[in-house]
Short mmCIF file of C-alpha atoms in Angstrom, two decimals:
data_model
loop_
_atom_site.label_atom_id
_atom_site.label_comp_id
_atom_site.label_asym_id
_atom_site.label_seq_id
_atom_site.Cartn_x
_atom_site.Cartn_y
_atom_site.Cartn_z
CA MET C 1 0.00 0.00 0.00
CA TYR C 2 2.80 2.31 0.82
CA PHE C 3 4.31 1.36 -2.43
CA ALA C 4 1.16 2.37 -4.37
CA LEU C 5 0.86 5.64 -2.50
CA GLY C 6 4.50 6.44 -3.33
CA PHE C 7 3.97 5.64 -6.96
CA LEU C 8 0.90 7.87 -7.14
CA SER C 9 2.71 10.70 -5.40
CA ALA C 10 5.65 10.41 -7.78
CA ALA C 11 3.30 10.42 -10.75
CA LEU C 12 1.51 13.54 -9.54
CA ILE C 13 4.82 15.31 -8.99
CA ALA C 14 6.06 14.26 -12.47
CA ILE C 15 2.85 15.50 -14.05
CA ALA C 16 3.14 18.80 -12.25
CA ILE C 17 6.83 19.35 -12.98
CA GLY C 18 7.04 17.62 -16.47
CA PRO C 19 5.62 20.47 -18.62
CA ALA C 20 8.08 22.90 -17.18
CA PHE C 21 10.96 20.57 -17.99
CA TRP C 22 9.51 20.01 -21.49
CA ARG C 23 9.20 23.71 -22.23
CA ARG C 24 12.72 24.18 -20.97
CA ALA C 25 14.03 21.45 -23.24
CA VAL C 26 12.17 22.89 -26.23
CA ARG C 27 13.48 26.35 -25.56
CA LEU C 28 17.04 25.13 -25.24
CA THR C 29 16.72 23.03 -28.40
CA LYS C 30 15.34 26.01 -30.33
CA ARG C 31 18.19 28.18 -29.14
CA ARG C 32 20.70 25.55 -30.15
CA ILE C 33 19.13 25.22 -33.64
CA GLU C 34 18.92 28.99 -34.10
CA ALA C 35 22.53 29.29 -33.08
CA ALA C 36 23.48 26.56 -35.56
CA THR C 37 21.49 28.04 -38.53
CA PRO C 38 22.51 31.40 -40.24
CA VAL C 39 18.90 32.66 -40.51
CA THR C 40 16.18 32.98 -38.06
CA LEU C 41 12.80 31.34 -38.30
CA SER C 42 11.15 34.59 -39.30
CA GLU C 43 13.69 35.08 -42.04
CA PHE C 44 13.16 31.49 -43.17
CA ARG C 45 9.42 32.06 -43.27
CA ALA C 46 9.97 35.30 -45.13
CA ASP C 47 12.13 33.51 -47.69
CA LYS C 48 9.51 30.82 -48.06
CA ASP C 49 6.79 33.39 -48.56
CA LYS C 50 9.01 35.17 -51.10
CA LEU C 51 9.53 31.95 -53.04
CA ARG C 52 5.81 31.29 -53.00
CA ALA C 53 5.14 34.78 -54.30
CA GLU C 54 7.74 34.46 -57.07
CA PHE C 55 6.32 31.11 -58.11
CA ALA C 56 2.84 32.56 -58.16
CA MET C 57 4.05 35.50 -60.31
CA ALA C 58 5.87 33.16 -62.76
CA LEU C 59 2.80 30.95 -62.98
CA ARG C 60 0.61 33.97 -63.70
CA LYS C 61 2.99 35.22 -66.38
CA ARG C 62 2.99 31.76 -67.95
CA ASP C 63 -0.82 31.69 -67.88
CA MET C 64 -0.96 35.14 -69.50
CA ARG C 65 1.50 34.04 -72.21
CA ILE C 66 -0.52 30.89 -72.87
CA GLU C 67 -3.65 33.01 -73.18
CA THR C 68 -1.92 35.35 -75.64
CA VAL C 69 -0.67 32.44 -77.75
CA ARG C 70 -4.14 30.93 -77.69
CA ASN C 71 -5.66 34.19 -78.91
CA GLN C 72 -3.05 34.43 -81.67
CA LEU C 73 -3.78 30.83 -82.70
CA VAL C 74 -7.50 31.58 -82.87
CA ALA C 75 -6.77 34.67 -84.99
CA ARG C 76 -4.55 32.62 -87.29
CA VAL C 77 -7.26 29.97 -87.66
CA VAL C 78 -9.77 32.67 -88.55
CA GLU C 79 -7.36 34.16 -91.11
CA LEU C 80 -6.72 30.68 -92.54
CA ASP C 81 -10.44 30.05 -92.95
CA ALA C 82 -10.83 33.44 -94.65
CA ALA C 83 -7.87 32.65 -96.95
CA ARG C 84 -9.39 29.27 -97.83
CA THR C 85 -12.70 30.90 -98.65
CA GLU C 86 -10.96 33.51 -100.80
CA LEU C 87 -8.90 30.79 -102.52
CA ALA C 88 -12.05 28.84 -103.36
CA ALA C 89 -13.60 32.02 -104.76
CA LEU C 90 -10.45 32.70 -106.81
CA LYS C 91 -10.46 29.13 -108.14
CA SER C 92 -14.07 29.42 -109.22
CA GLU C 93 -13.32 32.79 -110.84
CA ARG C 94 -10.27 31.26 -112.55
CA ASP C 95 -12.39 28.42 -113.93
CA GLU C 96 -14.91 30.95 -115.21
CA GLN C 97 -12.11 32.96 -116.83
CA TYR C 98 -10.70 29.80 -118.43
CA GLY C 99 -14.13 28.97 -119.79
CA ALA C 100 -14.51 32.49 -121.14
CA ILE C 101 -11.01 32.32 -122.68
CA GLU C 102 -11.83 29.00 -124.34
CA ALA C 103 -15.09 30.41 -125.66
CA PHE C 104 -13.25 33.48 -126.97
CA ARG C 105 -10.65 31.22 -128.56
CA LEU C 106 -13.31 29.18 -130.33
CA ARG C 107 -14.99 32.39 -131.39
CA GLU C 108 -11.65 33.69 -132.65
CA ASP C 109 -11.10 30.52 -134.68
CA GLU C 110 -14.57 30.81 -136.15
CA LEU C 111 -14.02 34.48 -136.97
CA THR C 112 -10.60 33.71 -138.46
CA SER C 113 -12.06 31.02 -140.69
CA ARG C 114 -14.91 33.36 -141.59
CA ILE C 115 -12.43 36.14 -142.41
CA ARG C 116 -10.44 33.76 -144.59
CA ASP C 117 -13.59 32.73 -146.41
CA LEU C 118 -14.57 36.37 -146.86
CA GLU C 119 -11.07 37.25 -148.08
CA ARG C 120 -11.21 34.35 -150.52
CA ASP C 121 -14.62 35.49 -151.73
CA ALA C 122 -13.33 39.06 -151.95
CA VAL C 123 -10.34 37.93 -154.00
CA MET C 124 -12.61 35.98 -156.32
CA LEU C 125 -15.02 38.91 -156.65
CA ALA C 126 -12.14 41.32 -157.23
CA ALA C 127 -10.74 39.01 -159.89
CA ARG C 128 -14.13 38.80 -161.54
CA ALA C 129 -14.52 42.58 -161.33
CA ARG C 130 -11.07 43.09 -162.83
CA GLU C 131 -11.88 40.63 -165.60
CA ALA C 132 -15.14 42.46 -166.28
CA GLU C 133 -13.36 45.81 -166.25
CA ASP C 134 -10.62 44.46 -168.51
CA LEU C 135 -13.27 43.15 -170.88
CA ASP C 136 -15.41 46.29 -170.85
CA GLU C 137 -12.69 48.94 -170.82
CA PRO C 138 -10.90 47.93 -174.06
CA ASP C 139 -14.23 47.74 -175.87
CA MET C 140 -15.18 51.21 -174.68
CA LEU C 141 -11.78 52.65 -175.53
CA ASP C 142 -11.69 50.87 -178.88
CA ALA C 143 -15.12 52.18 -179.72
CA ALA C 144 -14.11 55.70 -178.66
CA THR C 145 -10.72 55.72 -180.37
CA ALA C 146 -11.45 53.74 -183.51
CA VAL C 147 -10.25 55.61 -186.60
CA SER C 148 -10.96 53.85 -189.85
CA ALA C 149 -9.91 54.68 -193.36
CA ASP C 150 -13.46 55.62 -194.26
CA ALA C 151 -13.42 58.36 -191.59
CA LEU C 152 -10.50 60.12 -193.29
CA SER C 153 -11.74 63.21 -195.10
CA GLY C 154 -8.80 63.74 -197.41
CA ASP C 155 -7.72 66.89 -195.61
CA TYR C 156 -4.25 66.00 -194.36
CA ARG C 157 -4.25 68.51 -191.53
CA ALA C 158 -7.60 67.38 -190.21
CA ASP C 159 -6.59 63.75 -190.64
CA VAL C 160 -3.30 64.36 -188.79
CA GLU C 161 -5.16 66.07 -185.96
CA ASP C 162 -7.57 63.16 -185.76
CA LEU C 163 -4.68 60.70 -185.70
CA LEU C 164 -2.87 62.73 -183.01
CA THR C 165 -6.07 62.81 -180.96
CA ALA C 166 -6.42 59.04 -181.33
CA LEU C 167 -2.74 58.65 -180.38
CA ASN C 168 -3.24 60.75 -177.22
CA ILE C 169 -6.30 58.73 -176.33
CA GLU C 170 -4.29 55.54 -176.86
CA ARG C 171 -1.52 56.89 -174.63
CA GLN C 172 -4.08 57.70 -171.95
CA ARG C 173 -5.44 54.22 -172.32
CA ASN C 174 -1.95 52.75 -171.93
CA GLY C 175 -1.37 54.91 -168.85
CA TYR C 176 -4.68 53.76 -167.41
CA LEU C 177 -3.78 50.13 -168.07
CA GLU C 178 -0.34 50.62 -166.48
CA GLU C 179 -1.97 52.19 -163.42
CA GLN C 180 -4.39 49.28 -163.22
CA ALA C 181 -1.47 46.86 -163.51
CA ARG C 182 0.42 48.63 -160.70
CA MET C 183 -2.68 48.59 -158.51
CA LEU C 184 -3.17 44.92 -159.27
CA LEU C 185 0.45 44.15 -158.38
CA ALA C 186 0.14 46.13 -155.13
CA ARG C 187 -3.09 44.33 -154.27
CA LEU C 188 -1.57 40.96 -155.07
CA GLU C 189 1.49 41.81 -152.98
CA SER C 190 -0.69 42.81 -150.03
CA ARG C 191 -2.78 39.66 -150.32
CA LYS C 192 0.06 37.36 -151.19
CA LYS C 193 0.36 35.92 -147.70
CA ALA C 194 -3.38 35.39 -147.39
CA GLY C 195 -3.73 33.66 -150.75
CA LEU C 196 -0.46 31.74 -150.70
CA LYS C 197 -1.91 28.86 -148.76
CA ASP C 198 -4.95 28.52 -151.04
CA GLU C 199 -2.77 28.71 -154.15
CA ALA C 200 -0.43 26.06 -152.75
CA ILE C 201 -3.38 23.81 -151.93
CA ALA C 202 -4.80 24.31 -155.43
CA MET C 203 -1.43 23.57 -157.01
CA LEU C 204 -1.05 20.45 -154.88
CA ARG C 205 -4.53 19.32 -155.86
CA ASP C 206 -3.78 19.87 -159.54
CA THR C 207 -0.49 18.00 -159.16
CA LEU C 208 -2.15 15.10 -157.36
CA ALA C 209 -4.93 15.01 -159.95
CA ALA C 210 -2.34 14.95 -162.72
CA GLN C 211 -0.44 12.17 -160.96
CA THR C 212 -3.51 10.05 -160.27
CA ASP C 213 -4.97 10.56 -163.76
CA PRO C 214 -3.26 8.03 -166.05
CA GLU C 215 -4.54 9.82 -169.18
CA SER C 216 -3.24 13.31 -168.25
CA GLU C 217 -0.82 15.08 -170.57
CA SER C 218 1.97 15.13 -167.98
CA ARG C 219 1.67 11.40 -167.35
CA VAL C 220 1.62 10.63 -171.09
CA ALA C 221 4.62 12.89 -171.66
CA LEU C 222 6.44 11.27 -168.74
CA ARG C 223 5.82 7.80 -170.12
CA LYS C 224 6.99 8.86 -173.57
CA ALA C 225 10.14 10.40 -172.09
CA GLU C 226 10.81 7.24 -170.06
CA ALA C 227 10.35 5.13 -173.19
CA ARG C 228 12.76 7.32 -175.14
CA ILE C 229 15.35 7.24 -172.34
CA SER C 230 15.03 3.46 -172.08
CA GLY C 231 15.48 3.07 -175.85
CA ALA C 232 18.51 5.36 -175.84
CA GLU C 233 20.06 3.42 -172.94
CA THR C 234 19.40 0.16 -174.76
CA ARG C 235 21.07 1.34 -177.94
CA LEU C 236 23.98 2.85 -175.98
CA ASN C 237 24.57 -0.36 -174.03
CA ALA C 238 24.33 -2.38 -177.23
CA LEU C 239 26.91 -0.20 -178.97
CA LEU C 240 29.22 -0.37 -175.95
CA ALA C 241 28.85 -4.14 -175.83
CA GLU C 242 29.53 -4.48 -179.56
CA ASN C 243 32.61 -2.21 -179.44
CA GLY C 244 34.11 -3.56 -176.23
CA SER C 245 33.69 -7.30 -176.79
CA ASP C 246 35.37 -9.67 -179.15
CA MET C 247 33.13 -11.05 -181.88
CA ASP C 248 34.98 -14.36 -181.97
CA ALA C 249 35.10 -14.94 -178.19
CA ALA C 250 32.75 -17.66 -177.02
CA GLY C 251 31.03 -18.08 -173.66
CA GLN C 252 31.31 -14.38 -172.69
CA ALA C 253 28.36 -13.04 -170.63
CA PRO C 254 26.38 -10.16 -172.23
CA THR C 255 26.55 -6.70 -170.72
CA GLN C 256 23.59 -5.77 -168.55
CA LEU C 257 21.53 -2.78 -169.42
CA LEU C 258 22.07 0.39 -167.42
CA ALA C 259 18.47 0.43 -166.21
CA GLU C 260 18.76 -3.23 -165.11
CA VAL C 261 21.96 -2.45 -163.19
CA PHE C 262 20.26 0.47 -161.44
CA THR C 263 17.23 -1.68 -160.67
CA GLN C 264 19.38 -4.49 -159.27
CA ASN C 265 21.38 -2.03 -157.14
CA GLU C 266 18.18 -0.49 -155.80
CA GLN C 267 16.83 -3.94 -154.94
CA GLU C 268 20.07 -4.88 -153.18
CA GLU C 269 20.05 -1.62 -151.20
CA LYS C 270 16.39 -2.17 -150.31
CA ILE C 271 17.08 -5.71 -149.09
CA CYS C 272 20.10 -4.53 -147.05
CA ALA C 273 17.99 -1.76 -145.50
CA SER C 274 15.23 -4.26 -144.67
CA VAL C 275 17.73 -6.64 -143.03
CA THR C 276 19.31 -3.79 -141.02
CA GLU C 277 15.91 -2.53 -139.90
CA LEU C 278 14.88 -6.06 -138.90
CA GLN C 279 18.10 -6.53 -136.89
CA ASP C 280 17.56 -3.20 -135.10
CA ALA C 281 13.93 -4.12 -134.34
CA ILE C 282 14.98 -7.53 -132.96
CA ALA C 283 17.72 -5.94 -130.81
CA ALA C 284 15.33 -3.31 -129.47
CA ASP C 285 12.25 -5.51 -128.84
CA TRP C 286 13.89 -8.85 -127.94
CA THR C 287 13.30 -8.56 -124.16
CA THR C 288 10.10 -6.48 -124.31
CA GLU C 289 6.45 -7.35 -124.69
CA ARG C 290 6.34 -5.84 -128.18
CA PHE C 291 8.34 -8.77 -129.62
CA ASP C 292 6.09 -10.75 -132.00
CA ALA C 293 7.49 -13.97 -133.44
CA GLU C 294 4.79 -14.26 -136.11
CA THR C 295 5.48 -10.78 -137.47
CA LEU C 296 9.20 -11.57 -137.45
CA ARG C 297 8.60 -14.76 -139.46
CA GLU C 298 6.49 -12.86 -142.01
CA ARG C 299 9.17 -10.21 -142.45
CA LEU C 300 11.84 -12.92 -142.81
CA ARG C 301 9.70 -14.66 -145.46
CA ASP C 302 9.33 -11.37 -147.36
CA ILE C 303 13.09 -10.75 -147.25
CA ALA C 304 13.78 -14.33 -148.34
CA SER C 305 11.36 -14.00 -151.26
CA ASP C 306 13.03 -10.74 -152.34
CA VAL C 307 16.46 -12.37 -152.12
CA SER C 308 15.27 -15.39 -154.12
CA LEU C 309 13.77 -13.17 -156.83
CA LEU C 310 16.99 -11.16 -157.04
CA VAL C 311 19.16 -14.31 -157.16
CA TYR C 312 16.97 -16.00 -159.77
CA ALA C 313 16.91 -12.81 -161.86
CA GLY C 314 20.71 -12.60 -161.70
CA ASP C 315 21.08 -16.27 -162.67
CA ALA C 316 18.61 -15.87 -165.53
CA GLU C 317 20.43 -12.77 -166.78
CA THR C 318 23.78 -14.56 -166.76
CA GLU C 319 22.45 -17.24 -169.15
CA GLU C 320 23.38 -16.37 -172.74
CA PRO C 321 21.08 -17.26 -175.62
CA VAL C 322 22.37 -20.10 -177.70
CA THR C 323 21.55 -18.73 -181.13
CA GLU C 324 21.61 -15.02 -181.94
CA SER C 325 22.77 -13.86 -185.35
CA LEU C 326 24.06 -10.51 -186.50
CA PHE C 327 20.74 -9.88 -188.23
CA ASP C 328 18.95 -10.42 -184.92
CA ARG C 329 21.20 -7.88 -183.18
CA VAL C 330 20.74 -5.30 -185.94
CA ALA C 331 16.96 -5.81 -185.98
CA LYS C 332 16.88 -5.66 -182.17
CA TYR C 333 18.70 -2.35 -181.74
CA ALA C 334 17.79 -0.55 -185.00
CA GLY C 335 15.51 2.49 -184.77
CA ASP C 336 13.84 4.31 -181.89
CA GLY C 337 11.10 2.05 -180.60
CA ALA C 338 10.94 0.01 -183.86
CA GLU C 339 9.60 -3.51 -183.58
CA ALA C 340 11.30 -6.51 -185.22
CA GLU C 341 10.55 -10.18 -185.35
CA HIS C 342 13.12 -12.21 -183.48
CA LEU C 343 14.15 -15.71 -184.27
CA PRO C 344 13.06 -18.37 -181.77
CA LEU C 345 15.67 -18.77 -179.10
CA GLN C 346 16.46 -21.75 -176.96
CA THR C 347 14.39 -21.88 -173.81
CA VAL C 348 16.31 -21.33 -170.61
CA GLY C 349 14.92 -23.02 -167.54
CA MET C 350 15.02 -22.03 -163.90
CA PRO C 351 18.41 -22.74 -162.36
CA SER C 352 18.47 -25.62 -159.95
CA GLY C 353 22.04 -25.41 -158.72
CA PRO C 354 23.45 -24.66 -155.24
CA ILE C 355 21.60 -21.34 -155.00
CA SER C 356 18.24 -23.11 -155.27
CA ASP C 357 19.36 -25.56 -152.60
CA ARG C 358 20.34 -22.70 -150.31
CA MET C 359 17.00 -20.94 -150.84
CA ALA C 360 15.09 -24.18 -150.15
CA ALA C 361 17.10 -24.68 -146.93
CA MET C 362 16.35 -21.08 -145.92
CA ARG C 363 12.60 -21.62 -146.52
CA ASP C 364 12.65 -24.83 -144.46
CA ARG C 365 14.44 -23.04 -141.63
CA LEU C 366 11.90 -20.20 -141.68
CA ALA C 367 9.01 -22.69 -141.73
CA GLN C 368 10.46 -24.39 -138.62
#
C-alpha cells in the first residue's frame, strides 16, 4: 500500500513538474538550432513566402502568355479560314475565266475562218470585177478611139489632128492600163500571204490530180520520155557491148543494161535496209512485250522471197542465148522504138544449182 501511495505521489509530482521541464528542453533546443542556422525562423518564413510569391508570379505570367498564344492561334485559324474561302472564290473565278477564254478562242477561230472565207470570196469577186473591167474597158476605148480609113476626109491637116487625138487617147489608155497593172500588183502583194496557202493547196490538188490521172498530158509525156530514155540506154549499151567485146570470143556473158543495173542495185540496197531494220527491231524488242514472233517470221519470209527473186533474176540474166545472129542484133537495136521479129531462141529453164538448194534450206528453216 505504501508502495502504491508512493507511486501515485511520484506520478503527480512528475505531471506537475514535467511540462516545465519540457518547455525548458524545447526552448534550449530552439536556441541551439537557431545558433546553428545562419537565418532565423522569421527570415526562413519570409524567404519561403518570397519563393511562394515568385512562383505565383511566374505561374501567372505563364498563364498570361498561354492566353496570348491561344488568342493568336485563334486569330490565325480565322485568317486561314478566310484565306481558304478567298482561294475557293479565286479558283471558281479562274475556272470561269478559263471557260470564257476557251469560248473566246473558239470564237476567234470561227471568226478567223470566216475572215479567210470572206477574203477568198473578196479575192474571187475582185478578180471577176477586174476581168469584167478588162473586158469592158478595151471595148469602150476601142469604140471611142477607132479611126478607120473611111473616116478620113482627105484633108491631111484634119486627118493628122484626128490621128494625133487618137494617139493621145491611146496613150491615156496605156497609162490607165499601167496604173491598173500597178494597182493589181500592189493588191496581189498585199494579199500574197493570205492567198499563198490557197494557191499552194490548189497547185497540190492539180499536181495530185495529174499524178492520179493516167490519161493526163503530164503522165503521157512522162511515159513517152521514159520510153525514149530506155530506148537510148538500150542502144547505148548495145553499142558499148559491140565495141568492147570480141566477136569471136565464145562463152562471154552479155553486158547488162544500165536500167537493169540500177534496178538491181536499188533492190540490193532495199534488201540490205530491210535486213538492217529487222536486226535493229529484234535488238530493241527482244526482251520487251512488243516482240512478236509471227510478225518476225512474215518479215523474214518477205526478205527471203526478195532475195530469191533477185538471185533468180541474176542467174537468168547470166544465161546467154544459144543462137543469136548478127541480123537479130541489128533488128533488135535498130531504130527508136521500132519492132522486129526475133528468131526463136532456146528456152532457158530455172536454175536448180546450189543457190536453189540454199533458198530451199532457208525456206525450211523459216518454216520451222
